[in-house]
Tab-separated table of C-alpha atoms and ligand atoms in Angstrom:
chain	number	residue	atom	x	y	z
A	1	MET	CA	16.970	-3.787	-4.540
A	2	LYS	CA	16.733	-1.770	-7.381
A	3	HIS	CA	13.175	-1.091	-8.251
A	4	LEU	CA	9.948	-1.404	-5.745
A	5	LEU	CA	7.215	-3.321	-7.806
A	6	SER	CA	5.945	-5.776	-5.482
A	7	ILE	CA	6.482	-6.768	-1.764
A	8	ALA	CA	6.994	-9.818	-2.947
A	9	LYS	CA	10.086	-9.270	-5.382
A	10	LEU	CA	12.163	-7.787	-1.926
A	11	ASP	CA	13.696	-10.088	0.877
A	12	THR	CA	12.607	-9.886	4.151
A	13	LYS	CA	16.704	-8.211	4.963
A	14	ASP	CA	15.636	-5.056	2.042
A	15	ILE	CA	11.653	-4.909	4.266
A	16	GLU	CA	13.834	-4.578	7.733
A	17	ASP	CA	16.334	-2.253	6.441
A	18	ILE	CA	13.830	0.022	4.970
A	19	PHE	CA	12.064	-0.293	8.201
A	20	SER	CA	14.996	1.205	10.645
A	21	LEU	CA	15.793	4.036	7.741
A	22	THR	CA	12.156	4.708	8.324
A	23	ALA	CA	12.412	5.031	12.158
A	24	LYS	CA	15.372	6.638	11.820
A	25	PHE	CA	13.949	9.717	9.579
A	26	LYS	CA	10.838	9.521	11.398
A	27	ASN	CA	12.764	10.510	15.119
A	28	ASP	CA	15.033	12.617	13.104
A	29	LEU	CA	12.230	14.944	11.313
A	30	LYS	CA	10.494	15.141	14.693
A	31	ASN	CA	13.729	16.417	16.686
A	32	GLY	CA	14.375	19.122	13.558
A	33	ILE	CA	17.280	16.931	12.072
A	34	PRO	CA	17.757	17.463	7.980
A	35	HIS	CA	18.385	14.709	5.682
A	36	ARG	CA	19.471	16.077	2.825
A	37	LEU	CA	20.226	12.920	0.618
A	38	LEU	CA	18.800	13.201	-2.367
A	39	GLU	CA	20.179	16.895	-3.023
A	40	GLY	CA	19.769	17.299	-7.023
A	41	LYS	CA	17.412	14.182	-7.556
A	42	THR	CA	14.399	14.186	-9.653
A	43	LEU	CA	11.975	11.854	-9.027
A	44	ALA	CA	9.078	11.596	-12.045
A	45	MET	CA	5.748	11.075	-10.488
A	46	ILE	CA	3.412	9.798	-13.171
A	47	PHE	CA	-0.830	9.681	-11.904
A	48	SER	CA	-3.174	7.850	-14.467
A	49	LYS	CA	-5.949	7.887	-11.026
A	50	SER	CA	-6.520	10.138	-8.186
A	51	SER	CA	-4.222	10.868	-5.146
A	52	THR	CA	-4.010	12.482	-1.688
A	53	ARG	CA	-1.489	10.899	-0.170
A	54	THR	CA	0.781	9.001	-2.439
A	55	ARG	CA	1.445	12.240	-4.644
A	56	VAL	CA	1.268	14.539	-0.821
A	57	SER	CA	3.521	12.324	0.835
A	58	PHE	CA	5.926	11.435	-2.036
A	59	GLU	CA	6.318	15.092	-3.028
A	60	THR	CA	7.143	15.719	0.334
A	61	GLY	CA	9.457	13.988	1.018
A	62	MET	CA	11.398	13.857	-1.841
A	63	TYR	CA	11.656	17.753	-0.614
A	64	GLN	CA	12.793	16.828	2.976
A	65	LEU	CA	15.564	15.017	1.351
A	66	GLY	CA	16.428	18.139	-0.729
A	67	GLY	CA	15.308	16.516	-3.638
A	68	HIS	CA	12.739	17.233	-5.808
A	69	ALA	CA	9.679	15.835	-7.309
A	70	ILE	CA	7.649	16.375	-10.982
A	71	PHE	CA	3.440	15.473	-11.016
A	72	LEU	CA	2.453	14.284	-14.219
A	73	SER	CA	-0.988	13.461	-14.993
A	74	THR	CA	-1.964	10.883	-17.754
A	75	ALA	CA	-4.145	13.082	-18.512
A	76	GLU	CA	-1.406	15.779	-19.472
A	77	ILE	CA	1.994	13.784	-21.307
A	78	GLN	CA	1.503	12.417	-24.065
A	79	LEU	CA	2.216	8.924	-22.334
A	80	GLY	CA	-2.081	9.460	-22.190
A	81	ARG	CA	-2.329	10.099	-26.281
A	82	GLY	CA	-0.698	6.866	-27.193
A	83	GLU	CA	3.367	7.404	-26.476
A	84	SER	CA	4.706	3.911	-25.443
A	85	VAL	CA	6.126	2.467	-22.268
A	86	ARG	CA	8.951	1.984	-23.058
A	87	ASP	CA	9.752	4.978	-25.231
A	88	THR	CA	8.670	7.180	-21.990
A	89	ALA	CA	10.842	5.389	-19.600
A	90	GLY	CA	14.092	5.468	-21.814
A	91	VAL	CA	13.418	9.817	-22.455
A	92	LEU	CA	12.201	9.828	-18.188
A	93	SER	CA	15.427	7.969	-17.793
A	94	ARG	CA	17.543	10.696	-19.246
A	95	TYR	CA	15.997	13.584	-16.883
A	96	VAL	CA	15.743	12.052	-13.615
A	97	ASP	CA	16.718	9.804	-11.916
A	98	GLY	CA	13.675	7.893	-10.668
A	99	ILE	CA	9.744	7.196	-11.659
A	100	MET	CA	6.663	6.479	-9.295
A	101	ILE	CA	3.827	5.538	-11.279
A	102	ARG	CA	-0.043	4.811	-9.943
A	103	THR	CA	-1.652	3.515	-12.792
A	104	TYR	CA	-3.762	0.170	-14.209
A	105	ARG	CA	-1.579	-2.354	-15.295
A	106	GLN	CA	0.559	-4.144	-13.235
A	107	SER	CA	3.215	-5.204	-16.346
A	108	ASP	CA	2.972	-1.006	-16.936
A	109	VAL	CA	5.154	-0.830	-14.012
A	110	GLU	CA	7.051	-3.688	-14.508
A	111	ASP	CA	7.333	-2.308	-18.108
A	112	PHE	CA	8.648	1.110	-17.430
A	113	ALA	CA	11.304	-0.442	-14.419
A	114	SER	CA	12.957	-3.156	-17.988
A	115	PHE	CA	12.329	-0.055	-20.874
A	116	GLY	CA	13.856	2.558	-18.383
A	117	SER	CA	17.483	2.620	-16.953
A	118	ILE	CA	16.676	4.153	-13.550
A	119	PRO	CA	14.892	3.107	-10.085
A	120	VAL	CA	11.291	1.920	-10.593
A	121	ILE	CA	8.204	2.884	-7.182
A	122	ASN	CA	5.111	1.097	-7.829
A	123	GLY	CA	2.387	4.063	-6.274
A	124	LEU	CA	-0.203	1.447	-6.905
A	125	THR	CA	-1.722	-1.009	-9.599
A	126	ASP	CA	-5.021	-3.093	-9.472
A	127	LEU	CA	-3.038	-5.882	-8.690
A	128	LEU	CA	-0.824	-4.272	-5.601
A	129	HIS	CA	-0.114	-0.956	-3.259
A	130	PRO	CA	3.303	-2.106	-2.008
A	131	CYS	CA	4.480	1.316	-0.731
A	132	GLN	CA	0.871	1.532	1.307
A	133	VAL	CA	1.411	-1.735	2.116
A	134	LEU	CA	4.416	-0.837	3.984
A	135	ALA	CA	3.813	1.899	5.687
A	136	ASP	CA	0.716	0.210	7.609
A	137	LEU	CA	3.342	-2.722	8.672
A	138	PHE	CA	5.356	0.023	9.922
A	139	THR	CA	2.370	0.932	11.935
A	140	VAL	CA	1.907	-2.220	13.073
A	141	LEU	CA	5.012	-2.464	14.711
A	142	GLU	CA	4.974	0.936	15.928
A	143	HIS	CA	2.380	-0.374	17.653
A	144	LYS	CA	2.112	-3.894	18.436
A	145	GLY	CA	5.650	-4.783	19.012
A	146	PRO	CA	7.064	-7.626	16.800
A	147	LEU	CA	5.482	-8.472	14.067
A	148	LYS	CA	5.809	-11.996	13.889
A	149	GLY	CA	2.588	-14.055	15.541
A	150	LEU	CA	0.383	-11.814	14.983
A	151	LYS	CA	-2.707	-12.182	13.491
A	152	LEU	CA	-3.928	-9.859	10.888
A	153	ALA	CA	-7.611	-9.840	9.501
A	154	TYR	CA	-8.125	-7.958	5.946
A	155	VAL	CA	-12.241	-8.103	5.109
A	156	GLY	CA	-13.518	-6.659	2.036
A	157	ASP	CA	-12.646	-7.116	-1.755
A	158	GLY	CA	-9.727	-8.979	-2.488
A	159	ASN	CA	-8.404	-6.050	-4.135
A	160	ASN	CA	-4.667	-4.031	-4.863
A	161	MET	CA	-4.641	-3.567	-0.812
A	162	ALA	CA	-5.735	-7.265	0.380
A	163	ASN	CA	-2.533	-8.728	-2.880
A	164	SER	CA	-0.086	-6.706	-1.044
A	165	LEU	CA	-0.980	-7.319	2.684
A	166	LEU	CA	-0.370	-11.058	1.781
A	167	ASN	CA	2.800	-10.638	0.241
A	168	GLY	CA	3.851	-9.110	3.261
A	169	CYS	CA	2.804	-10.350	6.068
A	170	SER	CA	3.351	-13.728	4.691
A	171	LYS	CA	7.257	-12.577	4.790
A	172	LEU	CA	6.871	-10.534	7.634
A	173	GLY	CA	5.742	-13.902	9.683
A	174	ILE	CA	2.376	-12.330	10.383
A	175	ASN	CA	-0.839	-14.370	9.959
A	176	VAL	CA	-2.951	-13.019	7.960
A	177	SER	CA	-6.223	-14.200	7.342
A	178	VAL	CA	-9.088	-12.330	4.465
A	179	ALA	CA	-12.634	-12.781	4.271
A	180	THR	CA	-13.855	-11.598	0.940
A	181	PRO	CA	-17.227	-12.917	-1.044
A	182	ARG	CA	-17.247	-15.099	-3.319
A	183	GLY	CA	-16.092	-13.469	-6.359
A	184	TYR	CA	-14.284	-11.140	-4.891
A	185	GLU	CA	-11.080	-13.046	-3.925
A	186	CYS	CA	-7.337	-11.916	-3.982
A	187	ASP	CA	-5.953	-13.046	-6.751
A	188	GLU	CA	-4.916	-16.809	-6.861
A	189	THR	CA	-1.058	-16.630	-7.837
A	190	ILE	CA	-0.315	-14.940	-5.342
A	191	VAL	CA	-2.234	-16.258	-2.457
A	192	ALA	CA	-0.393	-19.639	-3.181
A	193	ASN	CA	2.648	-17.367	-3.299
A	194	ALA	CA	2.012	-16.256	0.072
A	195	LYS	CA	0.848	-19.632	1.581
A	196	ILE	CA	4.721	-21.245	0.334
A	197	ILE	CA	6.678	-17.708	1.981
A	198	ALA	CA	4.174	-18.090	5.225
A	199	HIS	CA	5.498	-21.555	5.292
A	200	GLU	CA	9.116	-20.531	5.358
A	201	THR	CA	8.422	-18.200	7.754
A	202	GLY	CA	6.114	-20.218	9.760
A	203	SER	CA	2.924	-18.301	9.790
A	204	THR	CA	-0.268	-19.141	8.156
A	205	VAL	CA	-2.390	-17.977	5.298
A	206	ASN	CA	-6.441	-18.063	5.710
A	207	ILE	CA	-8.831	-17.510	3.178
A	208	THR	CA	-12.568	-17.830	4.198
A	209	LEU	CA	-15.688	-16.442	3.000
A	210	ASP	CA	-16.861	-15.378	6.909
A	211	PRO	CA	-15.811	-11.994	8.241
A	212	SER	CA	-16.518	-13.671	11.603
A	213	GLU	CA	-13.531	-16.065	10.996
A	214	ALA	CA	-11.224	-14.107	10.217
A	215	VAL	CA	-11.476	-11.029	11.832
A	216	LYS	CA	-11.532	-13.874	14.859
A	217	ASP	CA	-9.205	-13.203	18.494
A	218	ALA	CA	-6.443	-10.425	15.394
A	219	ASP	CA	-4.644	-8.057	16.416
A	220	VAL	CA	-4.984	-5.772	13.387
A	221	VAL	CA	-7.698	-5.617	11.914
A	222	TYR	CA	-7.941	-3.851	8.258
A	223	THR	CA	-10.417	-3.516	5.276
A	224	ASP	CA	-10.129	-0.670	2.537
A	225	THR	CA	-13.413	0.710	-0.318
A	226	TRP	CA	-15.365	-1.446	-1.149
A	227	VAL	CA	-15.421	0.429	-4.903
A	228	SER	CA	-11.516	0.997	-6.150
A	229	MET	CA	-11.127	3.757	-8.865
A	230	GLY	CA	-11.743	2.219	-12.589
A	231	GLN	CA	-14.566	-0.330	-10.686
A	232	GLU	CA	-16.796	3.268	-10.632
A	233	LYS	CA	-19.919	1.172	-13.058
A	234	GLU	CA	-19.828	-1.415	-10.520
A	235	LYS	CA	-20.740	0.175	-7.451
A	236	SER	CA	-24.403	0.089	-7.013
A	237	GLN	CA	-23.512	-4.173	-7.145
A	238	ARG	CA	-20.646	-3.858	-4.669
A	239	LEU	CA	-21.885	-2.427	-2.224
A	240	ARG	CA	-24.912	-4.375	-2.323
A	241	ILE	CA	-22.804	-7.520	-1.999
A	242	PHE	CA	-19.992	-6.470	0.568
A	243	LEU	CA	-23.054	-4.999	3.029
A	244	PRO	CA	-21.905	-8.260	5.162
A	245	TYR	CA	-18.327	-7.369	5.180
A	246	GLN	CA	-18.335	-4.299	6.423
A	247	VAL	CA	-16.720	-3.480	9.766
A	248	ASN	CA	-18.408	-2.511	12.548
A	249	LYS	CA	-18.609	-2.799	16.141
A	250	LYS	CA	-20.569	-6.434	16.685
A	251	LEU	CA	-17.468	-7.877	13.680
A	252	PHE	CA	-14.535	-5.475	15.564
A	253	SER	CA	-15.876	-7.709	18.805
A	254	GLU	CA	-14.662	-10.385	17.549
A	255	ALA	CA	-11.157	-9.626	17.626
A	256	LYS	CA	-9.231	-9.148	20.157
A	257	SER	CA	-9.981	-6.379	23.057
A	258	ASP	CA	-6.748	-3.997	22.720
A	259	ALA	CA	-6.629	-4.967	18.557
A	260	ILE	CA	-5.979	-1.968	15.917
A	261	PHE	CA	-8.000	-0.455	13.098
A	262	LEU	CA	-6.571	-0.231	9.432
A	263	HIS	CA	-7.216	1.615	6.405
A	264	CYS	CA	-5.328	2.896	4.090
A	265	LEU	CA	-8.017	5.575	2.503
A	266	PRO	CA	-9.477	7.255	1.480
A	267	ALA	CA	-12.767	5.790	3.577
A	268	TYR	CA	-15.937	5.828	2.670
A	269	ARG	CA	-17.502	6.137	6.099
A	270	GLY	CA	-20.893	3.749	6.360
A	271	CYS	CA	-19.607	1.529	3.621
A	272	GLU	CA	-16.473	-0.547	4.419
A	273	VAL	CA	-16.392	0.593	7.863
A	274	THR	CA	-18.608	3.072	10.559
A	275	ASP	CA	-17.530	6.137	12.340
A	276	ASP	CA	-17.883	4.177	15.472
A	277	ILE	CA	-14.710	1.610	14.520
A	278	ILE	CA	-12.578	4.505	12.420
A	279	ASP	CA	-12.726	7.392	15.481
A	280	SER	CA	-12.821	4.318	18.013
A	281	PRO	CA	-9.566	5.292	19.583
A	282	HIS	CA	-8.755	2.089	18.489
A	283	SER	CA	-8.257	3.338	15.018
A	284	VAL	CA	-4.840	4.602	13.791
A	285	ILE	CA	-5.063	5.670	10.266
A	286	PHE	CA	-3.497	8.794	10.374
A	287	ASP	CA	0.041	6.894	12.085
A	288	GLU	CA	-0.609	5.246	9.258
A	289	ALA	CA	-1.011	7.395	6.161
A	290	GLU	CA	1.932	9.825	8.720
A	291	ASN	CA	3.851	6.932	7.864
A	292	ARG	CA	3.385	7.047	3.926
A	293	LEU	CA	5.826	9.915	4.710
A	294	HIS	CA	8.502	8.279	6.611
A	295	VAL	CA	8.388	5.066	4.399
A	296	GLN	CA	8.384	6.112	1.259
A	297	LYS	CA	11.968	8.745	2.544
A	298	ALA	CA	13.450	5.103	3.588
A	299	ILE	CA	12.315	3.431	0.034
A	300	MET	CA	13.596	6.605	-2.434
A	301	ALA	CA	17.106	7.329	0.152
A	302	ILE	CA	17.775	3.577	-0.610
A	303	LEU	CA	16.707	3.568	-3.891
A	304	LEU	CA	17.572	6.625	-5.083
A	305	GLY	CA	20.679	7.830	-3.038
A	306	ALA	CA	24.171	7.802	-4.267
B	401	CP	N1	-3.349	5.248	0.287
B	401	CP	C1	-3.598	6.272	-1.043
B	401	CP	O1	-2.316	6.083	-1.777
B	401	CP	O2	-3.561	7.074	-0.859
B	401	CP	P1	-4.209	7.861	-2.702
B	401	CP	O3	-5.027	7.094	-3.061
B	401	CP	O4	-4.684	9.376	-1.676
B	401	CP	O5	-3.133	8.723	-2.579
B	402	NVA	N1	-8.057	-0.249	-3.280
B	402	NVA	C1	-8.092	1.190	-3.839
B	402	NVA	C2	-6.810	1.634	-2.775
B	402	NVA	C3	-6.979	3.483	-2.770
B	402	NVA	C4	-5.795	3.617	-1.751
B	402	NVA	C5	-7.983	1.522	-4.686
B	402	NVA	O1	-7.294	0.397	-5.668
B	402	NVA	O2	-8.482	2.531	-4.943
């Protein structure tokens, strides 16, 4: 494992290693046991989009591991004025030990990895959000025990979250069911690949237009915003089209009675999810957000550690 660009590029063993280190870091942090595995190391964090969780959890994680993180907004660095990815990656590789990047095109993240000489971590693109899904599935593991054979339902937009969930669930043997409106489906290549991987891990991938079908008997119900970063102009149309996909009491009642609710956040309450679900005992959103910190510390220790 040299980079974290997509969960599809990880082996099941890589994910298991990340999860066992995550559990150790989480437990040790709670018990006051420090790990300064990244002393003297620096992470450059490039952001072309807004962030609360990703920025704070990476920066805090780097600090806790004895390293340092530099926040770089593309509004302020030369990349935003037209300096190439190739030159930026080459230069940063001479200063820092790793790059985390949040941007639009997945190909830009891949280019950073090929043109630079240091590990690159995908902090969200229009296509994928792998760090989030690793934290999500670690959260499911904590709450639901062994992952194999569980059913995860994703309802809403076939976006970066849905695509990465397809990658992650199929790799770990979780049965995944995705319901989106017509025209807002997941990436076709990712669906096709997830089906192949699911076949190997003995799980299933179901793609439907019907939210009740997806949620039926699910152990985990997941949704995300209907308007991702960069889609603001489509907002009014999207809010109308996605309304039947709202996770509310009625839809959630189709899931198993002990189902958990996940959302990567930020949530738009009253749109993709109602308060009575996101604030209910089923909701584990803050555990999920917390786990970003622990999972990413594990990822950084593996990629940037000696
Ligand atoms: N879930 C997530 O990535 O949140 P931020 O956009 O706040 O980083
Ligand atoms: N789908 C959302 C995820 C935010 C963490 C977006 O891309 O804006």
